mmCIF file of C-alpha atoms in Angstrom:
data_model
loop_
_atom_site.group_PDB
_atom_site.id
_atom_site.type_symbol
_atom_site.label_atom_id
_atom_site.label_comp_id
_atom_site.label_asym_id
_atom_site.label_seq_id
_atom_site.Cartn_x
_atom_site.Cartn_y
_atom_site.Cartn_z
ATOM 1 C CA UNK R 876 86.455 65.709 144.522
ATOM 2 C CA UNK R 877 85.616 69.128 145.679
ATOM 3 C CA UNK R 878 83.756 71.743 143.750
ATOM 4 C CA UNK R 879 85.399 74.189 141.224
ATOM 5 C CA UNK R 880 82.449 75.655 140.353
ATOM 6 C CA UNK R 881 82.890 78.693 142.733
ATOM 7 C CA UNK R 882 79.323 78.654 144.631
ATOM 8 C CA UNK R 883 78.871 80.229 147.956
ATOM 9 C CA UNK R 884 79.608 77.452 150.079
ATOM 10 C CA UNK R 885 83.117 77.077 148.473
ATOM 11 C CA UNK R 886 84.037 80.603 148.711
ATOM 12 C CA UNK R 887 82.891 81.091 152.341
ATOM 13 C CA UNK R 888 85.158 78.315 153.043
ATOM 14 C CA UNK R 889 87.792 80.181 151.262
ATOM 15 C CA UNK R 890 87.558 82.531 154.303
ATOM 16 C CA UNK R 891 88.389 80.264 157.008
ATOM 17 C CA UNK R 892 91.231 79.854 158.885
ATOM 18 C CA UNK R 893 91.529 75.772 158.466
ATOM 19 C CA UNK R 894 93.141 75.821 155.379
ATOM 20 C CA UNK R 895 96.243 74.615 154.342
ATOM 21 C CA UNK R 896 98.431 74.963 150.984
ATOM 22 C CA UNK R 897 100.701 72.716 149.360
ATOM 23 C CA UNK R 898 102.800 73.112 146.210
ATOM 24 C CA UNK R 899 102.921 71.064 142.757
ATOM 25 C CA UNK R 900 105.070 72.307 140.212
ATOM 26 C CA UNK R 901 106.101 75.150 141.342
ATOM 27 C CA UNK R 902 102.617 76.839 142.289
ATOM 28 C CA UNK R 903 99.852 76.900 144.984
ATOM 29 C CA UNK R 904 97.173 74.849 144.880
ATOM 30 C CA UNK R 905 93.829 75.247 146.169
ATOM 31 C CA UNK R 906 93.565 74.339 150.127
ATOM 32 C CA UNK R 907 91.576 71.233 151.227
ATOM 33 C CA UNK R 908 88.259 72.212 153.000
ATOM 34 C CA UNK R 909 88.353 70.633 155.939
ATOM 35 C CA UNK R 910 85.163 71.355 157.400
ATOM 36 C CA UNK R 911 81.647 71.322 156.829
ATOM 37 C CA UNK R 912 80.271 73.577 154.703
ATOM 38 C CA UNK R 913 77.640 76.698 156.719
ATOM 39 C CA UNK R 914 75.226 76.122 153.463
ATOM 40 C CA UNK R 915 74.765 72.237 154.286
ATOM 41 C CA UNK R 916 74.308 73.151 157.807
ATOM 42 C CA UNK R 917 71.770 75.725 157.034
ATOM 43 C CA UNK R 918 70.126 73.134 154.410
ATOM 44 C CA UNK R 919 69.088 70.409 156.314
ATOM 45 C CA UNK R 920 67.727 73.334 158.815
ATOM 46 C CA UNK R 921 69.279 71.729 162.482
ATOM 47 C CA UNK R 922 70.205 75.297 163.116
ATOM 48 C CA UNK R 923 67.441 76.867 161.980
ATOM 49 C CA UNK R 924 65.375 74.622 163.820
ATOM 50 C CA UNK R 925 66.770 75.354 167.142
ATOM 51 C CA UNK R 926 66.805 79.022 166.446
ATOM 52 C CA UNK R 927 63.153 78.495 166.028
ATOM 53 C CA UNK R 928 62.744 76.725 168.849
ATOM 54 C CA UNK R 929 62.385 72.792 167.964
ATOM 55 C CA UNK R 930 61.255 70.586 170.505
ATOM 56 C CA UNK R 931 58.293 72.523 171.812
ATOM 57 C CA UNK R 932 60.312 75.678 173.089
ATOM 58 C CA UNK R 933 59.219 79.162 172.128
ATOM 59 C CA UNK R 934 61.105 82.619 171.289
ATOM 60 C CA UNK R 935 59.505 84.064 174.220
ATOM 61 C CA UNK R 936 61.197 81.261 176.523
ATOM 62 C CA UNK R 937 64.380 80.236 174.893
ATOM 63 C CA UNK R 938 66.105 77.308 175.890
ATOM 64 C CA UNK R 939 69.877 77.458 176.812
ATOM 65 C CA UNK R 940 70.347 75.155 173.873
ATOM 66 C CA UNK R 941 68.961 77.267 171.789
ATOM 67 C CA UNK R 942 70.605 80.436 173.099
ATOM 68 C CA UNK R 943 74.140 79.152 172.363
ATOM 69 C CA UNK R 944 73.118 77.623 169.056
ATOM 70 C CA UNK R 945 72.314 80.894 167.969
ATOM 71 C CA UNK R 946 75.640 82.601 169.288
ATOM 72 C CA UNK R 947 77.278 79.852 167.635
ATOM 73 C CA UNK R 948 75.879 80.586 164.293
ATOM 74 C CA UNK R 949 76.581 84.596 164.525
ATOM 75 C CA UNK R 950 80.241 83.502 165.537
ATOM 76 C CA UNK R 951 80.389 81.210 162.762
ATOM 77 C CA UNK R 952 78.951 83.725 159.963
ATOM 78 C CA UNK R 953 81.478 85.925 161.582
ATOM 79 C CA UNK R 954 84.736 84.388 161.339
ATOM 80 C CA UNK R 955 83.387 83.360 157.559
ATOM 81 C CA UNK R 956 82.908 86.615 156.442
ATOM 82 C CA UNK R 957 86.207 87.671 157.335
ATOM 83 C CA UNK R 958 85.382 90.894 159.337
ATOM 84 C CA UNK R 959 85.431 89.362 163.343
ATOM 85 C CA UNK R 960 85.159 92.370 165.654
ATOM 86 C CA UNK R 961 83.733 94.952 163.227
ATOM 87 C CA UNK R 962 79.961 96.182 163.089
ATOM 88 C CA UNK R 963 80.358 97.118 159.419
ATOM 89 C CA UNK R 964 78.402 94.651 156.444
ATOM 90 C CA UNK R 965 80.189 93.884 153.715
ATOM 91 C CA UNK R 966 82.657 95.635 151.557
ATOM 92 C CA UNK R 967 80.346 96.819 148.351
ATOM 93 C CA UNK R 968 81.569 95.685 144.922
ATOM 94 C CA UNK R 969 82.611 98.071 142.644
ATOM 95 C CA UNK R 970 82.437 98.743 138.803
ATOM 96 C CA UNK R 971 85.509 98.970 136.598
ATOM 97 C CA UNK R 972 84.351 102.332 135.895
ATOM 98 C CA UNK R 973 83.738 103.850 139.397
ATOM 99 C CA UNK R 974 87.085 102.435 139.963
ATOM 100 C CA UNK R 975 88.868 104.435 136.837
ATOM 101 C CA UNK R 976 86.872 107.526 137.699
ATOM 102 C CA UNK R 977 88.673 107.490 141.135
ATOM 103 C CA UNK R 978 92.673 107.109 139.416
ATOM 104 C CA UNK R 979 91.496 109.761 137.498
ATOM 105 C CA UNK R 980 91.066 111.995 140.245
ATOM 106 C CA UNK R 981 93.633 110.729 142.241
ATOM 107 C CA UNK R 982 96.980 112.262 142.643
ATOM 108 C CA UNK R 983 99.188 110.135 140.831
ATOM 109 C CA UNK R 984 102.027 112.128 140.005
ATOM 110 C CA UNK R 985 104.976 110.170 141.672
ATOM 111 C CA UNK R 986 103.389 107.614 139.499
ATOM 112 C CA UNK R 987 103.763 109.697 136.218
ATOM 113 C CA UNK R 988 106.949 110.708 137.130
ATOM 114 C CA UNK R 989 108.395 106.956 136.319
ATOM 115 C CA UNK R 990 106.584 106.045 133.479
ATOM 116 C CA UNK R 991 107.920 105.681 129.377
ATOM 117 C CA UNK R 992 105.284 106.054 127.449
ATOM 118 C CA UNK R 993 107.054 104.449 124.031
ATOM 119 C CA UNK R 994 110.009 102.461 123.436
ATOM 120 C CA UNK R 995 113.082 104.207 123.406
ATOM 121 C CA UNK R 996 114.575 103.023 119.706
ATOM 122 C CA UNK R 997 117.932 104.480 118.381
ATOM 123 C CA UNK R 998 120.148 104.228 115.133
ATOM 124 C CA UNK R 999 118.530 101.830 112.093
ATOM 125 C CA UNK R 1000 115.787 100.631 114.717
ATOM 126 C CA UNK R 1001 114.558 104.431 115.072
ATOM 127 C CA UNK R 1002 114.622 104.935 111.436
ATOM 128 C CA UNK R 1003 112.935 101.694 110.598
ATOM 129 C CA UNK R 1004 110.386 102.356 113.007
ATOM 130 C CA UNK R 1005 109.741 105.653 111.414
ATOM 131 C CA UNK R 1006 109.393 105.493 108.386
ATOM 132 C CA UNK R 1007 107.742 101.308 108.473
ATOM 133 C CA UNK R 1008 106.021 101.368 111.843
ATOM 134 C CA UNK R 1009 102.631 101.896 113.437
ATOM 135 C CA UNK R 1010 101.290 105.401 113.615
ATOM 136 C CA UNK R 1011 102.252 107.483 116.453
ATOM 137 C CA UNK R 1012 99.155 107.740 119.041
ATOM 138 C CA UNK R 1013 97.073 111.176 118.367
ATOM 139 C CA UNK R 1014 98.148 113.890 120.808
ATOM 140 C CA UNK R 1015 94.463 113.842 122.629
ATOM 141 C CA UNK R 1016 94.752 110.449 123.584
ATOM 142 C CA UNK R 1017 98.203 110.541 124.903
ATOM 143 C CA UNK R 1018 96.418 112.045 128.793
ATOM 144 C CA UNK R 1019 94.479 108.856 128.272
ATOM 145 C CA UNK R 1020 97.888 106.645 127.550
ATOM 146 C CA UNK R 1021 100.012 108.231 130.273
ATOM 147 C CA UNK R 1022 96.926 107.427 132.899
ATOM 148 C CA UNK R 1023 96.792 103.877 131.960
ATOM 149 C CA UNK R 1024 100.621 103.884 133.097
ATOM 150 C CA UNK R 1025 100.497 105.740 135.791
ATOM 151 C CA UNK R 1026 97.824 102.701 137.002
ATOM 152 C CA UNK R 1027 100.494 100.255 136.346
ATOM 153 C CA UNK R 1028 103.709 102.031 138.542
ATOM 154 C CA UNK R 1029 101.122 102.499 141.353
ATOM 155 C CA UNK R 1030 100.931 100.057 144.508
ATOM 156 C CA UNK R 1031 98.552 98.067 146.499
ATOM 157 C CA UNK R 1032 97.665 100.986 149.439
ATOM 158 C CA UNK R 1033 95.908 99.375 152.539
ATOM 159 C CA UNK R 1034 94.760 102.803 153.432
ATOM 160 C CA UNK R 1035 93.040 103.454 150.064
ATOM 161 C CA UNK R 1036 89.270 101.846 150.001
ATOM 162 C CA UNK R 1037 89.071 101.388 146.709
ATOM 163 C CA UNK R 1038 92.068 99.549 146.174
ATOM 164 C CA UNK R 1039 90.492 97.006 149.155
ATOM 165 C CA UNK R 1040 87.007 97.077 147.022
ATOM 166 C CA UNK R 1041 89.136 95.829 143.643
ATOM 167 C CA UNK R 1042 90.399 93.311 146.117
ATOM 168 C CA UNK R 1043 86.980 91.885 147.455
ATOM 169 C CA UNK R 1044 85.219 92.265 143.895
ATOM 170 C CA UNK R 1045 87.366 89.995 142.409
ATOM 171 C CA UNK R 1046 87.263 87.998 144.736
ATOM 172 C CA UNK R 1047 83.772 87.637 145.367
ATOM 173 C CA UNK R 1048 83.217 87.713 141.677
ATOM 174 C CA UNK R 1049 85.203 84.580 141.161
ATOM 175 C CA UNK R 1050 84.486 82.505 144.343
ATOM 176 C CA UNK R 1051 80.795 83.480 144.655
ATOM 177 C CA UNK R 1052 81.118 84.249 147.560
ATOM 178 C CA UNK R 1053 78.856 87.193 149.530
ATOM 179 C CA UNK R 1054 81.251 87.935 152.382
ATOM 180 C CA UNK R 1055 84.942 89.875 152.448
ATOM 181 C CA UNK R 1056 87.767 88.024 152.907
ATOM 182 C CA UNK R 1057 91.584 89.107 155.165
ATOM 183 C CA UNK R 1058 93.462 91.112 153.565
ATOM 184 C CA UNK R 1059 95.811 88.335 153.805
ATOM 185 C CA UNK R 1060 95.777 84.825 153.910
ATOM 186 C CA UNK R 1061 95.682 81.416 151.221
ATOM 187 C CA UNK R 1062 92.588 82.276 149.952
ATOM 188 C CA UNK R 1063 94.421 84.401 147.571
ATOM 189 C CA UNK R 1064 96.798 81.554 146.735
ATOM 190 C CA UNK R 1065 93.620 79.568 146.075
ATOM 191 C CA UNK R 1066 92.705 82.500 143.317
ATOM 192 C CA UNK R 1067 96.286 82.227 141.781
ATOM 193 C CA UNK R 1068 98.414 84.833 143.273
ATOM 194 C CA UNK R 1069 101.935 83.347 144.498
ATOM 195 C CA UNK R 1070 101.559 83.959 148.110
ATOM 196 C CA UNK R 1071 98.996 85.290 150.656
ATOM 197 C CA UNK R 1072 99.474 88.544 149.754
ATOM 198 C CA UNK R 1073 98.615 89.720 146.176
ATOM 199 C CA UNK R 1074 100.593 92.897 146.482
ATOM 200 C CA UNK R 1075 103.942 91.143 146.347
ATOM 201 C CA UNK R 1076 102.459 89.987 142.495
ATOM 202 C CA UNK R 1077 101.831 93.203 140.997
ATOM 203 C CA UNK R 1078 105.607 94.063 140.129
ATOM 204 C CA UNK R 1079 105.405 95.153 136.395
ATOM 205 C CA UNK R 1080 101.780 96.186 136.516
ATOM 206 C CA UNK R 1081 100.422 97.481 139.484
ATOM 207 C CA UNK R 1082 97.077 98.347 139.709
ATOM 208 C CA UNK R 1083 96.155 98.295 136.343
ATOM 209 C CA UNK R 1084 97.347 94.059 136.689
ATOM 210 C CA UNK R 1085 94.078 94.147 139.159
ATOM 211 C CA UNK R 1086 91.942 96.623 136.995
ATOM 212 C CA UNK R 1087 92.239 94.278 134.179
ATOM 213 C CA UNK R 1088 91.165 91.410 136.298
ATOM 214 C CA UNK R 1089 88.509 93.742 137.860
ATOM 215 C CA UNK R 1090 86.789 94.693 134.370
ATOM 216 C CA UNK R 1091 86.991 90.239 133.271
ATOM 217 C CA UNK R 1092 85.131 89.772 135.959
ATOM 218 C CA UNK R 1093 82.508 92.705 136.210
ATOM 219 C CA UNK R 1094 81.669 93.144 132.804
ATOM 220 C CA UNK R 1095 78.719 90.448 132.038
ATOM 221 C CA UNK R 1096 80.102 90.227 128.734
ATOM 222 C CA UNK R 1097 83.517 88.478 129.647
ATOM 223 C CA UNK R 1098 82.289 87.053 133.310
ATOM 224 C CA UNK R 1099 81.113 84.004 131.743
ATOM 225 C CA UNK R 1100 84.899 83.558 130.236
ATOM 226 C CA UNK R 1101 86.955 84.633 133.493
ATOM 227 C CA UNK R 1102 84.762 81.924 135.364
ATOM 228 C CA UNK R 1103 85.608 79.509 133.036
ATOM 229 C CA UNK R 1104 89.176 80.346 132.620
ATOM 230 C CA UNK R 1105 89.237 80.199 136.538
ATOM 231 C CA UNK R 1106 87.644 76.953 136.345
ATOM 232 C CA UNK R 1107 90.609 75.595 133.943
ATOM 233 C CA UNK R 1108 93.027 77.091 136.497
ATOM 234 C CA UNK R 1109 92.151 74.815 139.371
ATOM 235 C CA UNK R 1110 92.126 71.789 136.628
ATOM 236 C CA UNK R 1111 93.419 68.339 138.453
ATOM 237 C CA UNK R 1112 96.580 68.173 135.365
ATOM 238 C CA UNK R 1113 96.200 71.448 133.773
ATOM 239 C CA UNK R 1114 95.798 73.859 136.799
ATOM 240 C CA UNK R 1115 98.019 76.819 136.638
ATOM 241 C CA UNK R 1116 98.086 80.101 138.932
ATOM 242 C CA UNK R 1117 95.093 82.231 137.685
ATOM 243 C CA UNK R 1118 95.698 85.817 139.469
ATOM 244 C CA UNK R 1119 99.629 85.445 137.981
ATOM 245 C CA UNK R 1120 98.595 84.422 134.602
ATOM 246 C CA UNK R 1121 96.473 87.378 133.873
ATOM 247 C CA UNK R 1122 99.110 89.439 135.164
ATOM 248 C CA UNK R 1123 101.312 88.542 132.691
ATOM 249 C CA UNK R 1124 98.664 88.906 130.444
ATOM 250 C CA UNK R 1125 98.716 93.006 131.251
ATOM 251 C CA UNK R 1126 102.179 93.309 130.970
ATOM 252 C CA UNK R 1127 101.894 91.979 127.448
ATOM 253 C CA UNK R 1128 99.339 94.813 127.018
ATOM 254 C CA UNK R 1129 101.589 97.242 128.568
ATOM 255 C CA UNK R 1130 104.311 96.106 126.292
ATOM 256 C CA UNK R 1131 102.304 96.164 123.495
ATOM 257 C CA UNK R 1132 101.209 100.130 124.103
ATOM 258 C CA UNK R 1133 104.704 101.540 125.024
ATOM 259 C CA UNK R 1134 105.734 99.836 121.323
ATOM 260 C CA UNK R 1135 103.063 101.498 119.861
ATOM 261 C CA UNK R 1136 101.137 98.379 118.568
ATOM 262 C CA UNK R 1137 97.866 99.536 119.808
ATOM 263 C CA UNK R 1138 98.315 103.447 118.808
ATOM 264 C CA UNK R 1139 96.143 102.398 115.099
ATOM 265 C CA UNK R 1140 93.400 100.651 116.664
ATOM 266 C CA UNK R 1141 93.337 103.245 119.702
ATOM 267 C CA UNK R 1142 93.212 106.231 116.909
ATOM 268 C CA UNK R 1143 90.326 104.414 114.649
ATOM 269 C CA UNK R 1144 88.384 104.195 118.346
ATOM 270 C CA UNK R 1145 89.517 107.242 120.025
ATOM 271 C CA UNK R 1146 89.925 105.169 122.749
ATOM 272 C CA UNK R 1147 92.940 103.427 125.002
ATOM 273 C CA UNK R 1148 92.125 102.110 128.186
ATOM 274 C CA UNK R 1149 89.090 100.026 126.056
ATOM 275 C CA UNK R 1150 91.635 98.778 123.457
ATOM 276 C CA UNK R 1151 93.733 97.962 126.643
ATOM 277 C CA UNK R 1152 91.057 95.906 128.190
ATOM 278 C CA UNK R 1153 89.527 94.715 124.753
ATOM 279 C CA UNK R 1154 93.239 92.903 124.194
ATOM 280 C CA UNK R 1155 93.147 91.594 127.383
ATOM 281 C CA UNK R 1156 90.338 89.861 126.841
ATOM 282 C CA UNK R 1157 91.400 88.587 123.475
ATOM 283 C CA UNK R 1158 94.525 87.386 124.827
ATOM 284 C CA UNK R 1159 92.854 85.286 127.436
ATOM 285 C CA UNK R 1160 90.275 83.628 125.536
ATOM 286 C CA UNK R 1161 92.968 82.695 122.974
ATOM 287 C CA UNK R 1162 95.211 81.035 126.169
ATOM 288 C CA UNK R 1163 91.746 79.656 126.991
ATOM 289 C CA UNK R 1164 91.118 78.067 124.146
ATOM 290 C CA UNK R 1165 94.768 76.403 123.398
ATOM 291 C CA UNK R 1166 95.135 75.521 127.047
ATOM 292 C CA UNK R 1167 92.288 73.809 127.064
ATOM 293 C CA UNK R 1168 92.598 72.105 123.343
ATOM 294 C CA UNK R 1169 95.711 71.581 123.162
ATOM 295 C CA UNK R 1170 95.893 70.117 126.787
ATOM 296 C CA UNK R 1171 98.621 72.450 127.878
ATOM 297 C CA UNK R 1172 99.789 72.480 131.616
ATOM 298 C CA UNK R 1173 101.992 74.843 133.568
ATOM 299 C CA UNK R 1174 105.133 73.608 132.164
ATOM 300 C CA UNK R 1175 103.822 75.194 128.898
ATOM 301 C CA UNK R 1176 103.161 78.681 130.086
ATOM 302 C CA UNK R 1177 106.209 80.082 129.344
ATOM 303 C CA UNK R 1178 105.975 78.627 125.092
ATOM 304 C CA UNK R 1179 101.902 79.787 125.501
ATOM 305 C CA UNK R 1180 102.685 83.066 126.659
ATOM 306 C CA UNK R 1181 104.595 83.488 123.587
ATOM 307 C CA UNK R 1182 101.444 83.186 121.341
ATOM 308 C CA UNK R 1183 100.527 86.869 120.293
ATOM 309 C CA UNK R 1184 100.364 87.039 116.571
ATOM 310 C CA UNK R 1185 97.413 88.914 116.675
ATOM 311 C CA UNK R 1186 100.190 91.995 117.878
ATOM 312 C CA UNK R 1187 101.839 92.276 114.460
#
């Protein structure tokens, strides 16, 4: 049985191209590894020994042995990291809030123009919801409201950076892993989006689907829990795609601001995008916790998804 536990030598095998998916119940499952791991290589030191020159050679006199050992190795750590043919290191990670501070500058407004910030409601509904409903959101935090939905009617751009760095960081974040990883390719399936590329997954959210995911898994507060809801995902009987479920997880956020569910709790705090990311959270520690107890598997998701009393 191979590791779920997301360590380096798993994730930089996540990278490679001898992988291969297959499908059980409708979703991707996690490739076979079919080679050895780098780490056990670089272990039990047989590389590091030649590159040191084992056998009485020197690094003033390399041996031909040694020589092609060593370009082995560098083509190896190459083609793992994703990044063959470039000079550049690694992609740095960034923080959920480097990554907010950058939509907020950014020019969004074909974004804004297709947004609807509330529920449209009309006849008894409307009046009901008047004069028995939540609060309306106050007026200063409706910039903050309208951002969060710009986020979510805004694609994955190859050309924008820091749309590649959410990519990478969650990534890394959840495999382990220290080196980038194609743009496309099953190592996404392996994370639980539907196909090799995650774009094709963010209908409904956008980027605010992967800045939800980005702030699980780089707050240490919640990185503990989006490991070990990962973890469930790749379960042998109760595996289930993780990248898709936590999508749906921000569309019931989404849903949940446009009918005005959140405006109390985001007046009390004078905050949204925390409430936002503070009921995402919630939401999948409860799916956590009665997936796991309750034994669910992916036939379920649809009845578990359902689960949001804490909304009313």
């Amino acid at each position: 049985e191979r590791s779920r536990g997301g360590g380096e030598s798993e994730g930089m095998n996540r990278c490679t191209a001898e992988t291969h998916q297959s499908e059980e119940q409708g979703i991707f499952l996690p490739p076979a590894v079919k080679s050895i791991p780098i780490s056990v290589l670089k272990q039990n030191g047989l590389l590091q020994a030649l590159a040191e020159g084992a056998n009485g050679c020197t690094e003033a006199d390399p041996s031909e042995e040694v020589l092609r050992a060593q370009e082995e190795w560098e083509a190896v750590e190459n083609l793992q990291s994703g990044i063959v043919g470039t000079s550049a290191g690694p992609v740095p990670l960034i923080a959920f809030n480097e990554a907010l501070q950058y939509f907020q500058t950014a020019d969004l407004s074909e974004c804004r123009k297709k947004i609807q910030p509330t529920v449209q409601r009309r006849g008894l509904s409307a009046v009901a919801h008047f004069f028995f409903g939540p609060p309306r959101l106050h007026q200063q935090l409706q910039g903050e409201r309208d951002l969060a939905l710009a986020i979510a009617q805004c694609g994955l751009d190859n050309n924008e950076s820091v749309h590649m760095r959410i990519l990478q960081t969650i990534y890394k974040k959840l495999t382990g892993s220290r080196f980038d990883c194609p743009r496309y390719g099953a190592h996404w399936e392996e994370l639980g989006f539907q196909g090799m590329d995650p774009g094709t997954d963010l209908r409904g959210t956008g980027l605010l689907g992967l800045m939800q995911i980005l702030y699980f898994v780089m707050d240490s507060r919640t990185l503990p829990l989006a490991r070990d809801v990962f973890k469930l995902s790749q379960h042998e009987s109760q595996n289930f795609p993780f990248c898709v479920m936590s999508i749906n997880i921000t569309r019931i956020v989404i849903q949940a601001l446009r009918e005005e569910h959140l405006s109390r709790e985001c007046n009390r705090r004078q905050q949204v995008i925390a409430v936002l990311n503070d009921l995402y959270v919630a939401t999948s520690l409860r799916l956590h916790i009665i997936w796991k107890t309750q034994q669910k598997t992916i036939s379920d998701s649809g009845f578990v998804l359902k689960v949001q009393p804490f909304l009313r």
